[in-house]
XYZ file of C-alpha atoms in Angstrom:
526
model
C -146.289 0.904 -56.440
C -142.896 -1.053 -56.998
C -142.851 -4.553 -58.421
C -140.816 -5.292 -55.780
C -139.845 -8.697 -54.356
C -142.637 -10.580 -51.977
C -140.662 -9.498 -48.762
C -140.320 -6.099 -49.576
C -143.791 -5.551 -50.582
C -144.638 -6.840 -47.475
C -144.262 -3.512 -45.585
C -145.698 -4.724 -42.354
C -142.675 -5.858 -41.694
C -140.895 -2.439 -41.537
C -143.670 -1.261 -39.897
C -144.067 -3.570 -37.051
C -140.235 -3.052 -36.517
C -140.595 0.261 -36.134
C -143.653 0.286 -33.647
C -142.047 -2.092 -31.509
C -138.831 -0.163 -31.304
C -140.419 3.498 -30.263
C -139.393 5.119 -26.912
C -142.446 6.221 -25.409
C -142.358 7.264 -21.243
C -143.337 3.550 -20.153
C -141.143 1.870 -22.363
C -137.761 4.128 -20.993
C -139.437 3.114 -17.261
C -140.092 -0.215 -17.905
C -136.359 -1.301 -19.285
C -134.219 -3.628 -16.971
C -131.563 -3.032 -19.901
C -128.082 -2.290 -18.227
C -124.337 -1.991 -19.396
C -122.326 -4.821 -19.208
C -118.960 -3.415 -19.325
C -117.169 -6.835 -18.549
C -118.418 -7.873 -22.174
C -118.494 -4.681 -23.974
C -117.444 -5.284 -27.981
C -114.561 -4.481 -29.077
C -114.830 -1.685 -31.575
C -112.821 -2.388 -34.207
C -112.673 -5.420 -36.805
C -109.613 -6.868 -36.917
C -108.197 -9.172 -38.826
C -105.090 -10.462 -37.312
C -103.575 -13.345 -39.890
C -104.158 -10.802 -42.746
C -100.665 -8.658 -44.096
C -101.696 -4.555 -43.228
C -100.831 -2.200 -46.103
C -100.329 0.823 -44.645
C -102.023 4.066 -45.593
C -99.972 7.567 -46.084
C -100.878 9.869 -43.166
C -99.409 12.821 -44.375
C -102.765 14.422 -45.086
C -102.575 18.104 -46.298
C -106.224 19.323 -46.215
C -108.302 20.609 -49.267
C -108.741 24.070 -50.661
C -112.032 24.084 -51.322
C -114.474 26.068 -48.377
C -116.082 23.536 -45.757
C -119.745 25.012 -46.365
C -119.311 24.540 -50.375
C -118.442 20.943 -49.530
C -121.106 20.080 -47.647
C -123.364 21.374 -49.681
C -122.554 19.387 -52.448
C -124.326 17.117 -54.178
C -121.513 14.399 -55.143
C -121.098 15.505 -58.753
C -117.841 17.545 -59.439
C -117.486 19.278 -62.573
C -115.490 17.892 -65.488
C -111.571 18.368 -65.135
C -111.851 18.103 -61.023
C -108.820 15.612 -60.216
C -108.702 14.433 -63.887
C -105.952 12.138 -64.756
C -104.111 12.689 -68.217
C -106.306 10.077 -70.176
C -109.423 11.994 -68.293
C -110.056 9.425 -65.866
C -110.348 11.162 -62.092
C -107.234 10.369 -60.447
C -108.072 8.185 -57.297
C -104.568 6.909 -55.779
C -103.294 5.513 -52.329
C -102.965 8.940 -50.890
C -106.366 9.875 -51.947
C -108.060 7.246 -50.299
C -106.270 7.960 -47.237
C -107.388 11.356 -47.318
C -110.885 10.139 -47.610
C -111.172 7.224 -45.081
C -109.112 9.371 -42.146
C -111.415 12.223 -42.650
C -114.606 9.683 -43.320
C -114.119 6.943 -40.446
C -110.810 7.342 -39.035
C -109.429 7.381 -35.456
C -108.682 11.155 -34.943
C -108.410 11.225 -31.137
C -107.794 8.378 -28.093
C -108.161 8.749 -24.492
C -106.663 6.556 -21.558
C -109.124 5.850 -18.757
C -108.809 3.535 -16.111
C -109.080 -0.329 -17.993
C -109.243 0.793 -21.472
C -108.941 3.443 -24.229
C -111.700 5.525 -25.585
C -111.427 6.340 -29.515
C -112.500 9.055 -30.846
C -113.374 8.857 -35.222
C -113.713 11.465 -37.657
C -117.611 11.223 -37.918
C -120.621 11.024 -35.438
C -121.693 7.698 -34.317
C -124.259 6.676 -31.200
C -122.859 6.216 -27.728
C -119.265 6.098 -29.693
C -119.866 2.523 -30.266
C -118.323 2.608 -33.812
C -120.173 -0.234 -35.339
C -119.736 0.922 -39.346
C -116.692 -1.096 -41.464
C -116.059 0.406 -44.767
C -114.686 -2.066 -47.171
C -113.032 -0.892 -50.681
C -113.845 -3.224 -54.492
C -111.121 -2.063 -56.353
C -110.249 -2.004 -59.738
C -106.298 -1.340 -60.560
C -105.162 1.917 -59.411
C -101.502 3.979 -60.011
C -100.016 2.193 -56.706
C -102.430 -0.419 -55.544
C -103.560 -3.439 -57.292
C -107.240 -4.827 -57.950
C -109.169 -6.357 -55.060
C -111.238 -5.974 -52.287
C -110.022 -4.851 -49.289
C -111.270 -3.587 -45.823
C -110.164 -0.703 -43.987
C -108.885 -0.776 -40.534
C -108.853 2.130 -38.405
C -107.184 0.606 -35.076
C -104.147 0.889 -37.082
C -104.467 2.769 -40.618
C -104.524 0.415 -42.954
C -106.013 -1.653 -45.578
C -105.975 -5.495 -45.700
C -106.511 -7.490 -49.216
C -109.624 -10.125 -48.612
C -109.532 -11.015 -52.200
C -107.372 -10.714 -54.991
C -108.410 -9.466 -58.226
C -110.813 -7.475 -60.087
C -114.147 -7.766 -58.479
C -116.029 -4.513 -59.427
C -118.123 -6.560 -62.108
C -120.036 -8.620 -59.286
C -120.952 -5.372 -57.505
C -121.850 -3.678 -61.368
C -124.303 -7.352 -61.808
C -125.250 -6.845 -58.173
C -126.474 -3.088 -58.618
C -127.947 -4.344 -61.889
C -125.514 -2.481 -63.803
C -125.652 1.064 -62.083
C -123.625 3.386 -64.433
C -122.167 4.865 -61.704
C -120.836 1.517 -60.462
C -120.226 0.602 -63.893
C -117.413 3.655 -64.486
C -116.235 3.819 -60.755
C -112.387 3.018 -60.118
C -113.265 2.130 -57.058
C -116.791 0.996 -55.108
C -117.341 1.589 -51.062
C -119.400 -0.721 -49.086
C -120.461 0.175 -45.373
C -121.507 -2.508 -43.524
C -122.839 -2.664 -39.357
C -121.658 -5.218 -37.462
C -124.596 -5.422 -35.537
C -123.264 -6.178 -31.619
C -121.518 -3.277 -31.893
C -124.111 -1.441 -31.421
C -126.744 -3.875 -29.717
C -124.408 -4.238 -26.526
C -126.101 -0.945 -25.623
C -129.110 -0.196 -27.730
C -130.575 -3.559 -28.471
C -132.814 -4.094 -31.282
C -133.153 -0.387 -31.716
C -129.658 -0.486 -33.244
C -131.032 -1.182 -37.027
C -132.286 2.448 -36.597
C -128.671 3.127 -35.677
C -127.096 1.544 -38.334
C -128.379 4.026 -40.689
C -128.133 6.803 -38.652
C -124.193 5.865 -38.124
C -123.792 4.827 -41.863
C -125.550 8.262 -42.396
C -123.484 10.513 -40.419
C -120.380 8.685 -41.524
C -121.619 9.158 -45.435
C -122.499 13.043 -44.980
C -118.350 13.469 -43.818
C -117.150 10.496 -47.161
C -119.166 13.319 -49.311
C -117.768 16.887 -48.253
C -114.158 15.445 -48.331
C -114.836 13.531 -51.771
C -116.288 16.726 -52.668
C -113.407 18.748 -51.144
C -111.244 16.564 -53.571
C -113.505 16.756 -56.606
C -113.721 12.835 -56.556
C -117.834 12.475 -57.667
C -119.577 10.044 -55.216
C -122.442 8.312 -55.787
C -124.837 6.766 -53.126
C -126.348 3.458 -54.323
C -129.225 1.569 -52.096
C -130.215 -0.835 -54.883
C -128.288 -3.882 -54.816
C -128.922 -7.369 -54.255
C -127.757 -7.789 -50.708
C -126.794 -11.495 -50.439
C -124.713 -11.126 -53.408
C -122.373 -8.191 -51.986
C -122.494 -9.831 -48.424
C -120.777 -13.098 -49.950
C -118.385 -10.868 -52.186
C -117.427 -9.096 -48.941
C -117.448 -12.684 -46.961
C -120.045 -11.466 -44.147
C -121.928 -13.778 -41.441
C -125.346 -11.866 -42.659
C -126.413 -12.873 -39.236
C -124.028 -10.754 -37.696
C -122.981 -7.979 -40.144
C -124.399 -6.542 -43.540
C -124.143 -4.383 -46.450
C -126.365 -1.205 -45.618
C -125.338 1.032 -48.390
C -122.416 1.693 -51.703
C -120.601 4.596 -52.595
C -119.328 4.760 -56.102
C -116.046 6.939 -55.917
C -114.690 8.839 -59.427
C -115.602 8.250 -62.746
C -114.310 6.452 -66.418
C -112.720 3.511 -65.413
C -112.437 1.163 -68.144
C -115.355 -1.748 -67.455
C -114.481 -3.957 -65.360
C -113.432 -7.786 -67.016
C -115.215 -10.631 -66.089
C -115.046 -11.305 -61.604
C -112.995 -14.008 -60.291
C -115.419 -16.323 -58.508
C -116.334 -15.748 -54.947
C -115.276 -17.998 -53.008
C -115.898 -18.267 -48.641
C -112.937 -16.982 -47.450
C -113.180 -18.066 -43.397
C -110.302 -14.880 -42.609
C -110.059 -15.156 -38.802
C -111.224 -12.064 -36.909
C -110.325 -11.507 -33.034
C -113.491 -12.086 -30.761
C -115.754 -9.090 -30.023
C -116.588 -9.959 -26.496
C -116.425 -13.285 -24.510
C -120.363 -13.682 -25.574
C -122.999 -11.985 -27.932
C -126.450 -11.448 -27.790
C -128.405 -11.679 -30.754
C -131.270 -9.782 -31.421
C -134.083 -11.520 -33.895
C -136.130 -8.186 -34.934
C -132.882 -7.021 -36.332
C -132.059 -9.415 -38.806
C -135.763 -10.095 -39.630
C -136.108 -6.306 -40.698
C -133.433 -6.545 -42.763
C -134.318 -9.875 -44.698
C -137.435 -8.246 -44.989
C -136.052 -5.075 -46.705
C -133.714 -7.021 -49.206
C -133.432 -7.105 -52.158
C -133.335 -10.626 -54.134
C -132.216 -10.208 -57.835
C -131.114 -7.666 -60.509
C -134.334 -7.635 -61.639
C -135.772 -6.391 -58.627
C -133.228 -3.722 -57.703
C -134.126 -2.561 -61.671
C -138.099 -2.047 -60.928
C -136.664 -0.538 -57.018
C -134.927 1.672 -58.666
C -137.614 3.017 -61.113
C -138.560 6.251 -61.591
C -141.886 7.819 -60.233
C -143.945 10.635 -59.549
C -143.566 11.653 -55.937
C -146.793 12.768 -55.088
C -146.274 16.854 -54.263
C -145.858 17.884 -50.603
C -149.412 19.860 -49.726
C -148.118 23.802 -49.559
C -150.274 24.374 -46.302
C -151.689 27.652 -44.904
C -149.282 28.767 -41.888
C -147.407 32.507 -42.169
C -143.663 31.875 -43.661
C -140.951 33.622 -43.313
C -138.176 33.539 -45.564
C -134.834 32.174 -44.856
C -132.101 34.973 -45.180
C -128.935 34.660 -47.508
C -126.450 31.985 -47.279
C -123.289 33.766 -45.092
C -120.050 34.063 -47.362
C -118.432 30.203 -46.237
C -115.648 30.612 -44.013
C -112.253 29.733 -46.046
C -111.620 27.007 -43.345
C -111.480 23.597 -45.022
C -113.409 20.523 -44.602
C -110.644 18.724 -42.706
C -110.309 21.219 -40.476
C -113.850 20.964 -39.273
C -113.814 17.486 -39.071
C -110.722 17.753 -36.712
C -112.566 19.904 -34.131
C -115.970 18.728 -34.363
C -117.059 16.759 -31.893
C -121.357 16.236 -29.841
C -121.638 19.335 -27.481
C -122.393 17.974 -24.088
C -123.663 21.238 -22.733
C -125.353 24.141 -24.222
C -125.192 27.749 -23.043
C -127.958 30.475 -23.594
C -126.549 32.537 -26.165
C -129.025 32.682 -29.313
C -127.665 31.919 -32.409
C -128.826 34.281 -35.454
C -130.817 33.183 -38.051
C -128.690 33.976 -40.713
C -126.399 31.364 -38.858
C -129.591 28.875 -39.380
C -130.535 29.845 -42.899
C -126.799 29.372 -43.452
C -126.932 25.363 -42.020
C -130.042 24.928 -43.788
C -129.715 26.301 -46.867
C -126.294 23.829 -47.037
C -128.239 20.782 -45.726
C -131.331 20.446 -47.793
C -129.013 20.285 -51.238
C -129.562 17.028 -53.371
C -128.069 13.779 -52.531
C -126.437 11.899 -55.714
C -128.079 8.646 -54.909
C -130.473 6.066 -57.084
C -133.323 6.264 -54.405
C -135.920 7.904 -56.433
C -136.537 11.590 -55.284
C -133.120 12.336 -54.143
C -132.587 14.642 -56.321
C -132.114 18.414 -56.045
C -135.354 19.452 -57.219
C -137.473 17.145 -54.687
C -138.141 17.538 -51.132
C -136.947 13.425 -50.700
C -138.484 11.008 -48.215
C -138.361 13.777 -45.135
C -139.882 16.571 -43.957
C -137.976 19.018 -41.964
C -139.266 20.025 -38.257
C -137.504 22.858 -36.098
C -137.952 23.960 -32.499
C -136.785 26.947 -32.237
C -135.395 28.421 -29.167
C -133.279 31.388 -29.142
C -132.874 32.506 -33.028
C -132.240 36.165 -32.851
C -134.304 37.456 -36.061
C -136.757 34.365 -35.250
C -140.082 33.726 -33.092
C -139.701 31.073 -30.838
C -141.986 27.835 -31.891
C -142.348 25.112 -33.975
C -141.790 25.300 -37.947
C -141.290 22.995 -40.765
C -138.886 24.065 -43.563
C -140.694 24.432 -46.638
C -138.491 23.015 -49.474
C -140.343 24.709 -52.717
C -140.255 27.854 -51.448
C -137.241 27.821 -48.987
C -138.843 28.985 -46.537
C -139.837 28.301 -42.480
C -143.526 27.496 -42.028
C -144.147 28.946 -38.699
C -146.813 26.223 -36.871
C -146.885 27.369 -33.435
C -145.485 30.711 -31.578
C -144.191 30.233 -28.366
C -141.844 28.592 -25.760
C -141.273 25.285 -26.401
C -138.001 24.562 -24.372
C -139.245 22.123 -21.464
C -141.200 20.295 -24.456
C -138.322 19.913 -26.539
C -136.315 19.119 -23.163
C -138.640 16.338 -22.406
C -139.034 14.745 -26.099
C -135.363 14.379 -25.585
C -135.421 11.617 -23.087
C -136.778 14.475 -20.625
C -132.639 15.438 -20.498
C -131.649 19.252 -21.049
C -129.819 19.339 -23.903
C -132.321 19.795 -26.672
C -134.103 22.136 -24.111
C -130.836 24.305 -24.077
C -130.219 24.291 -27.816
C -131.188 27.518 -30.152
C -132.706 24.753 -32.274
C -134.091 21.119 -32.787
C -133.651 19.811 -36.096
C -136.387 16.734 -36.716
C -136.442 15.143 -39.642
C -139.881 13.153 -39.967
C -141.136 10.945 -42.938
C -144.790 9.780 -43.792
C -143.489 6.256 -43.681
C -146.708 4.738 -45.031
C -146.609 6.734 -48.248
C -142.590 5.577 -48.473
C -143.177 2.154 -48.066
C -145.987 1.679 -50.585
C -143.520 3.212 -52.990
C -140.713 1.980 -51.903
C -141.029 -1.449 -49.753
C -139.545 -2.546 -46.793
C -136.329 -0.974 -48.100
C -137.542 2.527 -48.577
C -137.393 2.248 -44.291
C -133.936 2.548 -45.174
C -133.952 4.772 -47.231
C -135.580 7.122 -45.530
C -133.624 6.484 -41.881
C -130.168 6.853 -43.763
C -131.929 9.776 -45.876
C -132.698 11.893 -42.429
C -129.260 10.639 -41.172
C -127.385 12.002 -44.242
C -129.255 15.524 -43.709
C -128.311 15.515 -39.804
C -124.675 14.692 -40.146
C -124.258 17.420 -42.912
C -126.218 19.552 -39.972
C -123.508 18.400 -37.790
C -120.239 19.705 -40.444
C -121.517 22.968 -41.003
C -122.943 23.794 -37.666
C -118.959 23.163 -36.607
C -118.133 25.056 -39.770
C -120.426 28.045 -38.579
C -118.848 28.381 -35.261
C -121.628 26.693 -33.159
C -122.124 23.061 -31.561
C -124.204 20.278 -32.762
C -125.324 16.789 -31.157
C -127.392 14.459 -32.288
C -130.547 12.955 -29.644
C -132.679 10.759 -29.369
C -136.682 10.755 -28.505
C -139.991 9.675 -27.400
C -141.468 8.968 -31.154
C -144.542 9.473 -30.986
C -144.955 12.897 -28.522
C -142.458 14.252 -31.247
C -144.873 13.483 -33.829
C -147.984 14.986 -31.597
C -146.229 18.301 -30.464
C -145.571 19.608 -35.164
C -149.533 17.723 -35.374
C -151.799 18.183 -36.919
C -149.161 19.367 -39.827
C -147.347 16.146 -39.327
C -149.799 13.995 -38.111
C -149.403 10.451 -39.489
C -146.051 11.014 -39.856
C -142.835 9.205 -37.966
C -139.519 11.048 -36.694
C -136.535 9.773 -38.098
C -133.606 11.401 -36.762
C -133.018 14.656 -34.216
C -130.013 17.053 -34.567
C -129.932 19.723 -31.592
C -127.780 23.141 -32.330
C -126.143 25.944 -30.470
C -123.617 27.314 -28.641
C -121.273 25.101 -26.587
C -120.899 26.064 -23.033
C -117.014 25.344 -22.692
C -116.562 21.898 -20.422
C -113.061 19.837 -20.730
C -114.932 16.867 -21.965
C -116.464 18.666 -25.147
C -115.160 15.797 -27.686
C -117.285 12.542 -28.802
């Protein structure tokens, strides 16, 4: 195990969290929980004393197939978007293209006392509760600092003058991704955001969102040939004060190291509190203790510790098990459509119809989700199954028995566990509502979260949330990309777990992805 820090080691923490937070039957009957519209958040940060520098908006969209995006890893080739002294060219207009098609506000809708907003990537009940915030070194036509993006109105505002990538580089303990990155992006969750309506379940939502959000930041990057790296090891108070965050209210969940050879960065300006005023969320908040507690217990202390986080191991091999498989069939050739065009029209399907989908349409969506991830979470990488397994209901696959499955990775192949019609089971895991009954498929993803955390700590919870959240919202792009609808559900934990037993027993779901096709209704956007 990890030399981690006392409080990550301590893995009952991330354990009791996630116990407590479980939807069983009861615990749906039992909550008095309701919507209190008259105090909903507001779902934007804004900063209203702070100058906005406006991003370009005249996107022109990528040439490089939605599907191959997806797909990819992070790392782009040598020569993809080089500049003439070989650095990757990341400019104003780049970064626009990336945070419209990442987090920005692609659709509104009037409705009587308010607006609804609609944002490039897939977020619970639309409750937008991720900030992305850029450290900067000096680019072609915008200078060093730290800035945070605003979606309400396009735009980026400066929180700190200067060149402040070498306290993220110390921070990270001197990631060399970090360390040659122009620029660094930090997604925070503002945590009432999200609580208003889930409660203390919203630290499972904050990676799922920061998850969903990250799968769209890496096709378009991709789609650009800007390399992206995901970094989890960091020292949390120390970007939290860099980015000036109440740590009660808001924190740094995860880092994105965007292109490659910047010159190192010189010596940061101290960090000073800054006190920027922000308008009021709602006339009152409710805090939620199990929240903040998880996280403090799944932080990180010193560069030292992030170093022996971040070490490498031997993941112990996934056990090859005994059921029939049967083979997943050839990728289809990716439609030419691009990755911003995808992103434009995708959107959760509120109502499935009963067409089957074909399983080369599923081998294609899986054979583009279970790619590597670029990150420094140890077994990330390409050749390693990760920290999830991979669970499918499947409903109406034409080419494919109905049942349950789990995707084997090493052999890229379906495990077939059960034969049989599972739609009212699937219907009532979800909540007992009909959507994940009416899908062609159920995507689970499912981790054996006592093996991650005596690897990994308190933080590999994290890891392994955002992980299965990645995985889904990549499900989400290239189910759009295929021609078919996606949503993402939620679910009674531990039935989920019981129905794949006794292949997953002991394990935990993470996150739930439903697929198929769309029946037509006027309100299919989210």
């Amino acid at each position: 195990m990890y030399p981690v820090s006392v409080a990550n080691r301590d893995t009952a923490a991330a354990s009791a969290y996630h116990e407590a937070t479980k939807h069983s039957v009861a615990s749906v009957q039992r909550s008095r929980h309701f919507l209190d519209f008259d105090n909903m958040p507001l779902p934007f940060k804004v900063y209203p004393e702070l100058a906005a520098i406006p991003l370009p908006r005249d996107v022109t969209a990528s040439a490089r197939p939605a599907l191959t995006a997806i797909a990819a890893d992070g790392r782009v080739a040598a020569g993809g978007r080089a500049a003439p002294d070989g650095q990757h060219a990341l400019d104003l207009a780049t970064l626009a293209h990336l945070l419209h098609f990442t987090a920005g506000v692609l659709r509104r809708r009037a409705y009587p006392g308010g607006e609804a907003f609609f944002r490039a990537q897939a977020c619970t009940g639309n409750l937008h509760h991720i900030d992305l915030y850029l450290v900067c070194g000096p680019l072609a036509d915008l200078t060093a600092g730290v800035y945070h993006f605003g979606p309400h109105d396009f735009a980026l505002r400066l929180l700190r003058a200067g060149d402040h990538r070498a306290a993220v580089v110390a921070a990270t303990a001197d990631h060399p991704a970090v360390a040659t990155a122009p620029v660094v992006v930090a997604c925070t969750s503002t945590f009432w955001r999200n609580a208003w309506k889930y409660q203390t379940r919203t630290y499972r939502h904050c990676f799922w969102d920061d998850g969903t959000l990250l799968a769209n930041l890496f096709a378009v990057a991709a789609a650009l040939e800007v390399p992206a790296h995901l970094v989890l090891g960091f020292v949390d108070t120390e970007l939290n004060r860099l980015l000036d965050l109440d740590d009660e209210r808001e924190v740094t969940l995860s880092l994105v190291a965007l292109g490659v050879g910047a010159a190192p960065a010189p010596p940061a300006p101290p960090v000073a509190p800054l006190g920027h005023a922000t308008l009021p969320l709602s006339a009152h908040e409710v805090r939620y203790p199990a929240i903040t507690a998880a996280h403090a217990a799944s932080s990180l202390c010193s560069a030292d510790e992030v170093r022996a986080w971040r070490t490498p191991h031997a993941c112990a091999p996934r056990p090859a098990g005994s059921a029939p498989l049967v083979p997943l069939l050839p990728s289809l050739e990716p439609p030419h459509e691009p990755i911003e065009s995808v992103i434009l029209r995708r959107g959760s399907t509120r109502v499935f119809g009963d067409d089957a989908i074909g399983f080369d349409v599923l081998s294609s969506v899986l054979r583009t989700i279970t790619q590597g991830i670029t990150a420094d979470v140890p077994g990330s990488d390409a050749s390693d199954a990760g920290l999830t397994d991979l669970y499918l209901i499947v409903n109406a696959v034409e080419g494919l028995a109905s049942g349950t499955y789990r995707y084997d990775h090493a052999r890229n192949a379906l495990a077939l566990l059960r034969a049989g019609d599972f739609r009212r089971a699937a219907g009532h895991l979800d909540l007992d509502q009909p959507l994940a009954a009416d899908a062609a498929v159920d995507l689970y993803w499912l981790a054996d979260l006592g093996a991650v955390l005596e690897e990994l700590g308190n933080r590999g919870y994290r890891a392994a949330q955002l992980e299965a959240a990645i995985r889904g919202g990549k499900a989400y792009l290239a189910a759009f990309a295929l021609g078919i609808g996606a949503t993402g559900l939620t679910f009674y934990d531990d039935e989920v777990t019981e129905l794949f037993a006794p292949d997953a027993a002991g394990k935990s779901v993470m996150f739930l992805v439903a697929l198929g096709r769309p029946r037509r209704r006027r309100d299919d956007t989210a």
